[in-house]
mmCIF file of C-alpha atoms and ligand atoms in Angstrom:
data_model
loop_
_atom_site.group_PDB
_atom_site.id
_atom_site.type_symbol
_atom_site.label_atom_id
_atom_site.label_comp_id
_atom_site.label_asym_id
_atom_site.label_seq_id
_atom_site.Cartn_x
_atom_site.Cartn_y
_atom_site.Cartn_z
ATOM 1 C CA MET E 1 0.000 0.000 0.000
ATOM 2 C CA ASP E 2 1.166 3.535 -0.772
ATOM 3 C CA TYR E 3 1.035 5.114 2.681
ATOM 4 C CA LEU E 4 2.252 8.441 1.258
ATOM 5 C CA GLU E 5 -0.617 8.778 -1.215
ATOM 6 C CA LEU E 6 -2.492 12.029 -0.557
ATOM 7 C CA ILE E 7 -6.219 11.495 -0.014
ATOM 8 C CA PRO E 8 -8.955 13.967 1.031
ATOM 9 C CA LYS E 9 -9.192 14.614 4.771
ATOM 10 C CA PRO E 10 -11.958 12.662 6.525
ATOM 11 C CA ALA E 11 -15.478 14.069 6.686
ATOM 12 C CA ALA E 12 -16.369 15.933 9.882
ATOM 13 C CA GLY E 13 -17.636 13.355 12.337
ATOM 14 C CA GLY E 14 -15.754 10.560 10.576
ATOM 15 C CA VAL E 15 -12.947 10.614 13.137
ATOM 16 C CA ASN E 16 -12.455 11.541 16.812
ATOM 17 C CA GLN E 17 -15.886 10.174 17.698
ATOM 18 C CA GLY E 18 -16.840 10.808 21.312
ATOM 19 C CA ILE E 19 -13.578 12.567 22.157
ATOM 20 C CA HIS E 20 -12.560 16.229 22.157
ATOM 21 C CA ALA E 21 -9.335 18.215 22.027
ATOM 22 C CA PRO E 22 -8.645 19.910 25.374
ATOM 23 C CA SER E 23 -8.455 23.712 25.446
ATOM 24 C CA ALA E 24 -5.323 25.403 26.760
ATOM 25 C CA GLY E 25 -7.417 26.553 29.737
ATOM 26 C CA PHE E 26 -8.342 22.949 30.534
ATOM 27 C CA LEU E 27 -4.701 21.844 30.338
ATOM 28 C CA GLU E 28 -3.607 24.756 32.539
ATOM 29 C CA GLN E 29 -6.213 23.932 35.167
ATOM 30 C CA LEU E 30 -5.289 20.232 35.197
ATOM 31 C CA LEU E 31 -1.493 20.403 34.849
ATOM 32 C CA GLY E 32 -0.451 24.001 35.626
ATOM 33 C CA MET E 33 1.422 26.260 33.208
ATOM 34 C CA PRO E 34 4.597 24.628 31.790
ATOM 35 C CA ARG E 35 6.460 27.948 31.709
ATOM 36 C CA ASP E 36 5.941 31.648 32.357
ATOM 37 C CA SER E 37 6.174 33.039 28.810
ATOM 38 C CA PHE E 38 5.599 31.821 25.259
ATOM 39 C CA THR E 39 6.669 32.706 21.733
ATOM 40 C CA GLY E 40 6.247 30.906 18.416
ATOM 41 C CA ASP E 41 9.454 28.956 19.012
ATOM 42 C CA CYS E 42 9.980 25.804 21.066
ATOM 43 C CA GLN E 43 11.146 26.498 24.604
ATOM 44 C CA PRO E 44 11.584 24.059 27.508
ATOM 45 C CA PRO E 45 9.233 24.090 30.510
ATOM 46 C CA ASN E 46 10.539 26.165 33.445
ATOM 47 C CA ASN E 47 7.823 25.498 36.036
ATOM 48 C CA PRO E 48 9.477 23.047 38.493
ATOM 49 C CA THR E 49 6.124 21.554 39.570
ATOM 50 C CA PHE E 50 5.140 20.870 35.955
ATOM 51 C CA LYS E 51 8.575 19.465 35.087
ATOM 52 C CA LYS E 52 7.963 16.574 37.507
ATOM 53 C CA LEU E 53 5.202 15.380 35.154
ATOM 54 C CA ILE E 54 7.595 15.094 32.184
ATOM 55 C CA ALA E 55 9.985 12.322 31.136
ATOM 56 C CA THR E 56 11.896 10.977 28.135
ATOM 57 C CA LYS E 57 11.139 7.353 27.217
ATOM 58 C CA ASN E 58 11.440 4.894 24.386
ATOM 59 C CA VAL E 59 7.861 4.623 23.091
ATOM 60 C CA GLY E 60 8.585 2.001 20.412
ATOM 61 C CA PRO E 61 9.721 3.486 17.103
ATOM 62 C CA PHE E 62 11.685 6.300 18.808
ATOM 63 C CA LYS E 63 12.384 8.099 22.080
ATOM 64 C CA ALA E 64 9.996 10.896 23.014
ATOM 65 C CA THR E 65 9.782 13.563 25.705
ATOM 66 C CA GLY E 66 6.320 14.355 27.044
ATOM 67 C CA LEU E 67 3.755 13.998 29.831
ATOM 68 C CA ILE E 68 4.492 10.660 31.533
ATOM 69 C CA PRO E 69 1.030 9.049 31.113
ATOM 70 C CA ALA E 70 0.961 10.256 27.480
ATOM 71 C CA LEU E 71 4.253 8.426 26.851
ATOM 72 C CA ASP E 72 2.809 5.254 28.376
ATOM 73 C CA SER E 73 -0.307 5.597 26.225
ATOM 74 C CA LEU E 74 1.807 6.222 23.094
ATOM 75 C CA THR E 75 3.711 3.018 23.829
ATOM 76 C CA ALA E 76 0.408 1.110 23.961
ATOM 77 C CA VAL E 77 -0.749 2.674 20.664
ATOM 78 C CA PHE E 78 2.527 1.736 18.949
ATOM 79 C CA THR E 79 2.361 -1.825 20.276
ATOM 80 C CA ASP E 80 -0.968 -2.170 18.451
ATOM 81 C CA VAL E 81 0.313 -0.433 15.284
ATOM 82 C CA LYS E 82 3.407 -2.638 15.145
ATOM 83 C CA ALA E 83 1.347 -5.830 15.482
ATOM 84 C CA ALA E 84 -1.246 -4.845 12.853
ATOM 85 C CA VAL E 85 0.686 -2.787 10.260
ATOM 86 C CA PRO E 86 4.433 -3.316 10.790
ATOM 87 C CA ASP E 87 5.357 -1.701 7.441
ATOM 88 C CA LEU E 88 3.533 1.505 8.455
ATOM 89 C CA TYR E 89 5.130 1.395 11.919
ATOM 90 C CA ALA E 90 8.558 1.233 10.261
ATOM 91 C CA LEU E 91 7.941 4.572 8.472
ATOM 92 C CA LEU E 92 7.118 6.585 11.616
ATOM 93 C CA THR E 93 9.395 9.209 13.085
ATOM 94 C CA SER E 94 8.618 12.048 15.467
ATOM 95 C CA ASN E 95 8.464 15.645 14.332
ATOM 96 C CA GLY E 96 8.213 16.872 17.938
ATOM 97 C CA MET E 97 6.267 16.236 21.147
ATOM 98 C CA LEU E 98 7.006 18.493 24.152
ATOM 99 C CA CYS E 99 7.551 22.026 22.833
ATOM 100 C CA CYS E 100 6.326 25.092 24.795
ATOM 101 C CA ARG E 101 5.047 27.496 22.120
ATOM 102 C CA PHE E 102 1.989 29.185 20.687
ATOM 103 C CA ARG E 103 0.023 27.275 18.058
ATOM 104 C CA HIS E 104 1.183 27.507 14.443
ATOM 105 C CA ILE E 105 -1.784 28.040 12.123
ATOM 106 C CA GLY E 106 -1.451 29.043 8.505
ATOM 107 C CA GLY E 107 2.171 30.073 9.045
ATOM 108 C CA LYS E 108 1.258 32.394 11.970
ATOM 109 C CA ASN E 109 1.804 32.052 15.707
ATOM 110 C CA VAL E 110 -1.577 32.058 17.414
ATOM 111 C CA PRO E 111 -2.145 32.216 21.202
ATOM 112 C CA PRO E 112 -3.075 30.396 23.409
ATOM 113 C CA PRO E 113 -0.223 27.872 23.792
ATOM 114 C CA SER E 114 -0.391 24.640 21.767
ATOM 115 C CA SER E 115 -1.052 21.313 23.504
ATOM 116 C CA HIS E 116 2.589 20.503 22.650
ATOM 117 C CA SER E 117 3.439 22.899 25.507
ATOM 118 C CA TRP E 118 2.135 20.296 27.992
ATOM 119 C CA GLY E 119 3.721 17.329 26.197
ATOM 120 C CA THR E 120 0.344 15.782 25.321
ATOM 121 C CA ALA E 121 0.636 16.235 21.525
ATOM 122 C CA ILE E 122 2.973 14.691 18.971
ATOM 123 C CA ASP E 123 3.629 15.364 15.288
ATOM 124 C CA PHE E 124 4.746 12.621 12.902
ATOM 125 C CA LEU E 125 6.748 12.356 9.762
ATOM 126 C CA LEU E 126 5.968 9.449 7.463
ATOM 127 C CA ASP E 127 9.033 8.102 5.682
ATOM 128 C CA GLY E 128 10.691 11.418 6.588
ATOM 129 C CA LYS E 129 7.977 13.420 4.776
ATOM 130 C CA ILE E 130 5.868 16.179 6.286
ATOM 131 C CA ASP E 131 2.105 16.244 5.663
ATOM 132 C CA ILE E 132 1.422 19.867 4.766
ATOM 133 C CA GLN E 133 -0.928 21.631 7.183
ATOM 134 C CA GLY E 134 -4.154 23.161 5.879
ATOM 135 C CA ASP E 135 -4.278 21.614 2.384
ATOM 136 C CA ASN E 136 -7.210 19.371 3.396
ATOM 137 C CA LYS E 137 -5.316 16.342 2.154
ATOM 138 C CA VAL E 138 -3.738 13.642 4.297
ATOM 139 C CA PHE E 139 -1.253 10.834 3.814
ATOM 140 C CA ARG E 140 -3.186 7.573 3.577
ATOM 141 C CA GLY E 141 -0.887 6.132 6.256
ATOM 142 C CA LEU E 142 -1.821 8.832 8.758
ATOM 143 C CA GLY E 143 -5.491 7.996 8.243
ATOM 144 C CA ILE E 144 -4.731 4.364 9.090
ATOM 145 C CA LEU E 145 -2.685 5.449 12.108
ATOM 146 C CA ALA E 146 -5.578 7.620 13.292
ATOM 147 C CA LYS E 147 -7.788 4.565 13.852
ATOM 148 C CA PHE E 148 -5.285 3.234 16.401
ATOM 149 C CA PHE E 149 -4.914 6.626 18.080
ATOM 150 C CA ASN E 150 -8.677 7.188 18.233
ATOM 151 C CA ALA E 151 -9.068 3.730 19.814
ATOM 152 C CA HIS E 152 -6.733 4.899 22.603
ATOM 153 C CA GLN E 153 -8.641 8.216 22.948
ATOM 154 C CA TRP E 154 -6.139 10.385 21.108
ATOM 155 C CA ILE E 155 -7.421 13.156 18.807
ATOM 156 C CA TRP E 156 -6.311 13.369 15.161
ATOM 157 C CA GLY E 157 -5.608 16.932 13.980
ATOM 158 C CA ALA E 158 -6.915 16.237 10.455
ATOM 159 C CA ALA E 159 -10.345 17.244 11.773
ATOM 160 C CA PHE E 160 -9.178 20.609 13.169
ATOM 161 C CA PRO E 161 -10.632 23.755 11.502
ATOM 162 C CA THR E 162 -7.213 24.130 9.867
ATOM 163 C CA GLU E 163 -6.378 20.542 8.856
ATOM 164 C CA ASP E 164 -3.265 19.386 10.769
ATOM 165 C CA SER E 165 -2.962 15.708 9.921
ATOM 166 C CA MET E 166 0.569 15.113 11.230
ATOM 167 C CA HIS E 167 -0.709 16.107 14.697
ATOM 168 C CA PHE E 168 -2.159 13.763 17.342
ATOM 169 C CA GLU E 169 -3.000 14.680 20.926
ATOM 170 C CA VAL E 170 -4.447 13.253 24.124
ATOM 171 C CA SER E 171 -8.191 13.954 24.354
ATOM 172 C CA GLN E 172 -9.857 15.790 27.212
ATOM 173 C CA GLU E 173 -11.679 12.543 28.006
ATOM 174 C CA LEU E 174 -8.422 10.591 28.458
ATOM 175 C CA LEU E 175 -6.904 13.377 30.574
ATOM 176 C CA LEU E 176 -9.961 13.262 32.853
ATOM 177 C CA LYS E 177 -9.633 9.477 33.128
ATOM 178 C CA TRP E 178 -6.015 9.904 34.251
ATOM 179 C CA LYS E 179 -7.035 12.631 36.704
ATOM 180 C CA ASP E 180 -9.795 10.468 38.179
ATOM 181 C CA SER E 181 -7.401 7.548 38.662
ATOM 182 C CA GLY E 182 -5.004 9.785 40.652
ATOM 183 C CA THR E 183 -2.273 10.014 37.991
ATOM 184 C CA PHE E 184 -1.542 13.679 38.742
ATOM 185 C CA SER E 185 -1.918 13.511 42.541
ATOM 186 C CA PRO E 186 1.280 14.190 44.515
HETATM 187 ZN ZN1 ZN T 1 1.307 19.286 16.470
#
């Protein structure tokens, strides 16, 4: 299968069923602010309380730095991907997870901070190629990957108002599940 074939983005409602992307306000309330100031460029977190929630781990195809339960969840997603579509798994590399910055939309930096700031979002390259944001087309392979991410309650950015199909992030519903099970309690 040609995983790099460009196909139209999914119809609204065709993906991310029953899950929602968290707002920056929700992430701030749950996890605190990662740092005290933001620009369009990646900066590290500088809030010592928040930094305790972050780690670097091997998640399967690569090492990633992000929110600890998000890394564990990513590992579970990749275990499923590797078992079902090993040739797709072999093409995956990270284009960034934890990165404290404003959102990038249409080539502009747009407040509030992106979910990447909390280490709950990850961008992928497929065979080293970037899926261009906002062209309403997606790599076929990312659409296949999205089924595995949705099954683990991760949101696919292809359905965002500005299509962002290389982007996946932990849903508000999964964050609440972690909160309710005491994941973020001291
Ligand atoms: Zn992203």
